[in-house]
Amino acid sequence: MKKYFLITGALAGLFFTSCTKDFECTCTSTTTSTVGGVVTTTTSDPNTVTIKSTTKAIARDNCFGTESTSEYTDWNGDIVTTQYSSDCELN
């Protein structure tokens, strides 16, 4: 009977623990600026960040891209629009 409880407890412990390991989040940023109708696009080299000792679900929640847009008028009176985006992938 004691063996039964010991084996059941060990299996339950394995079932309820999550495997943790290191994950890499690789992001590439793109910036597009428009000034007076002229469009300039710049793409960065990939940037990799290591997310240590975590589960895949938590790493996935912390590896995400962003997007933003800003607009202003420069000293010439031209409207400058800048769009920024970051695309990330979990490895």
PDB file of C-alpha atoms in Angstrom:
ATOM      1  CA  MET A   1       0.000   0.000   0.000  1.00  0.00           C
ATOM      2  CA  LYS A   2       2.855   2.390   0.819  1.00  0.00           C
ATOM      3  CA  LYS A   3       4.437   1.638  -2.567  1.00  0.00           C
ATOM      4  CA  TYR A   4       1.167   2.513  -4.274  1.00  0.00           C
ATOM      5  CA  PHE A   5       1.000   5.931  -2.575  1.00  0.00           C
ATOM      6  CA  LEU A   6       4.699   6.578  -3.211  1.00  0.00           C
ATOM      7  CA  ILE A   7       4.392   5.781  -6.940  1.00  0.00           C
ATOM      8  CA  THR A   8       1.161   7.782  -7.251  1.00  0.00           C
ATOM      9  CA  GLY A   9       2.755  10.760  -5.476  1.00  0.00           C
ATOM     10  CA  ALA A  10       5.824  10.650  -7.734  1.00  0.00           C
ATOM     11  CA  LEU A  11       3.688  10.522 -10.877  1.00  0.00           C
ATOM     12  CA  ALA A  12       1.488  13.366  -9.634  1.00  0.00           C
ATOM     13  CA  GLY A  13       4.599  15.444  -8.930  1.00  0.00           C
ATOM     14  CA  LEU A  14       5.856  14.898 -12.465  1.00  0.00           C
ATOM     15  CA  PHE A  15       2.451  15.755 -13.891  1.00  0.00           C
ATOM     16  CA  PHE A  16       2.123  19.072 -12.059  1.00  0.00           C
ATOM     17  CA  THR A  17       5.643  20.394 -12.662  1.00  0.00           C
ATOM     18  CA  SER A  18       6.408  22.354 -15.785  1.00  0.00           C
ATOM     19  CA  CYS A  19       9.641  22.008 -17.692  1.00  0.00           C
ATOM     20  CA  THR A  20      11.642  25.201 -17.568  1.00  0.00           C
ATOM     21  CA  LYS A  21      14.448  26.059 -19.920  1.00  0.00           C
ATOM     22  CA  ASP A  22      16.006  29.005 -21.726  1.00  0.00           C
ATOM     23  CA  PHE A  23      14.277  30.482 -24.789  1.00  0.00           C
ATOM     24  CA  GLU A  24      15.500  33.016 -27.328  1.00  0.00           C
ATOM     25  CA  CYS A  25      13.353  35.878 -28.583  1.00  0.00           C
ATOM     26  CA  THR A  26      14.609  37.329 -31.874  1.00  0.00           C
ATOM     27  CA  CYS A  27      13.234  40.701 -32.988  1.00  0.00           C
ATOM     28  CA  THR A  28      13.713  42.755 -36.147  1.00  0.00           C
ATOM     29  CA  SER A  29      12.712  46.424 -36.180  1.00  0.00           C
ATOM     30  CA  THR A  30      11.517  48.423 -39.179  1.00  0.00           C
ATOM     31  CA  THR A  31      11.218  52.208 -39.248  1.00  0.00           C
ATOM     32  CA  THR A  32       9.494  53.999 -42.116  1.00  0.00           C
ATOM     33  CA  SER A  33       9.651  57.794 -42.330  1.00  0.00           C
ATOM     34  CA  THR A  34       7.764  59.981 -44.794  1.00  0.00           C
ATOM     35  CA  VAL A  35       8.878  63.599 -45.266  1.00  0.00           C
ATOM     36  CA  GLY A  36       7.374  65.689 -48.049  1.00  0.00           C
ATOM     37  CA  GLY A  37       6.286  62.588 -49.960  1.00  0.00           C
ATOM     38  CA  VAL A  38       9.729  60.912 -49.780  1.00  0.00           C
ATOM     39  CA  VAL A  39       9.612  57.521 -48.036  1.00  0.00           C
ATOM     40  CA  THR A  40      12.662  56.106 -46.249  1.00  0.00           C
ATOM     41  CA  THR A  41      12.626  52.603 -44.747  1.00  0.00           C
ATOM     42  CA  THR A  42      15.263  51.232 -42.381  1.00  0.00           C
ATOM     43  CA  THR A  43      15.371  47.637 -41.136  1.00  0.00           C
ATOM     44  CA  SER A  44      17.582  46.636 -38.226  1.00  0.00           C
ATOM     45  CA  ASP A  45      19.671  43.510 -37.885  1.00  0.00           C
ATOM     46  CA  PRO A  46      17.949  40.851 -35.755  1.00  0.00           C
ATOM     47  CA  ASN A  47      18.338  41.375 -32.022  1.00  0.00           C
ATOM     48  CA  THR A  48      18.224  38.254 -29.821  1.00  0.00           C
ATOM     49  CA  VAL A  49      17.358  38.225 -26.122  1.00  0.00           C
ATOM     50  CA  THR A  50      17.571  35.103 -23.927  1.00  0.00           C
ATOM     51  CA  ILE A  51      14.635  34.494 -21.589  1.00  0.00           C
ATOM     52  CA  LYS A  52      16.076  32.223 -18.892  1.00  0.00           C
ATOM     53  CA  SER A  53      14.577  29.379 -16.847  1.00  0.00           C
ATOM     54  CA  THR A  54      10.932  29.715 -17.814  1.00  0.00           C
ATOM     55  CA  THR A  55       8.127  27.790 -19.463  1.00  0.00           C
ATOM     56  CA  LYS A  56       7.294  28.147 -23.139  1.00  0.00           C
ATOM     57  CA  ALA A  57       3.962  29.848 -22.353  1.00  0.00           C
ATOM     58  CA  ILE A  58       5.618  32.551 -20.240  1.00  0.00           C
ATOM     59  CA  ALA A  59       8.389  33.041 -22.803  1.00  0.00           C
ATOM     60  CA  ARG A  60       5.780  33.384 -25.582  1.00  0.00           C
ATOM     61  CA  ASP A  61       3.899  36.011 -23.518  1.00  0.00           C
ATOM     62  CA  ASN A  62       7.130  38.021 -23.141  1.00  0.00           C
ATOM     63  CA  CYS A  63       8.301  37.798 -26.758  1.00  0.00           C
ATOM     64  CA  PHE A  64       6.057  40.156 -28.679  1.00  0.00           C
ATOM     65  CA  GLY A  65       6.328  42.863 -31.295  1.00  0.00           C
ATOM     66  CA  THR A  66       5.173  46.458 -31.104  1.00  0.00           C
ATOM     67  CA  GLU A  67       3.898  49.105 -33.488  1.00  0.00           C
ATOM     68  CA  SER A  68       3.693  52.876 -33.198  1.00  0.00           C
ATOM     69  CA  THR A  69       3.135  55.895 -35.418  1.00  0.00           C
ATOM     70  CA  SER A  70       4.088  59.501 -34.771  1.00  0.00           C
ATOM     71  CA  GLU A  71       3.513  62.638 -36.782  1.00  0.00           C
ATOM     72  CA  TYR A  72       4.835  66.188 -36.480  1.00  0.00           C
ATOM     73  CA  THR A  73       5.554  69.258 -38.596  1.00  0.00           C
ATOM     74  CA  ASP A  74       9.240  70.056 -39.181  1.00  0.00           C
ATOM     75  CA  TRP A  75      10.787  73.540 -39.445  1.00  0.00           C
ATOM     76  CA  ASN A  76      10.051  73.648 -43.233  1.00  0.00           C
ATOM     77  CA  GLY A  77       6.362  73.071 -42.628  1.00  0.00           C
ATOM     78  CA  ASP A  78       6.561  69.500 -43.983  1.00  0.00           C
ATOM     79  CA  ILE A  79       4.576  66.823 -42.187  1.00  0.00           C
ATOM     80  CA  VAL A  80       6.872  64.048 -40.964  1.00  0.00           C
ATOM     81  CA  THR A  81       5.269  60.665 -40.331  1.00  0.00           C
ATOM     82  CA  THR A  82       7.273  57.891 -38.675  1.00  0.00           C
ATOM     83  CA  GLN A  83       6.021  54.320 -38.350  1.00  0.00           C
ATOM     84  CA  TYR A  84       7.899  51.855 -36.164  1.00  0.00           C
ATOM     85  CA  SER A  85       7.286  48.112 -35.951  1.00  0.00           C
ATOM     86  CA  SER A  86       9.102  45.285 -34.231  1.00  0.00           C
ATOM     87  CA  ASP A  87       8.450  41.696 -35.303  1.00  0.00           C
ATOM     88  CA  CYS A  88       9.543  39.020 -32.836  1.00  0.00           C
ATOM     89  CA  GLU A  89       9.838  35.249 -32.989  1.00  0.00           C
ATOM     90  CA  LEU A  90      10.361  32.781 -30.152  1.00  0.00           C
ATOM     91  CA  ASN A  91      13.069  30.185 -30.747  1.00  0.00           C
TER      92      ASN A  91
END
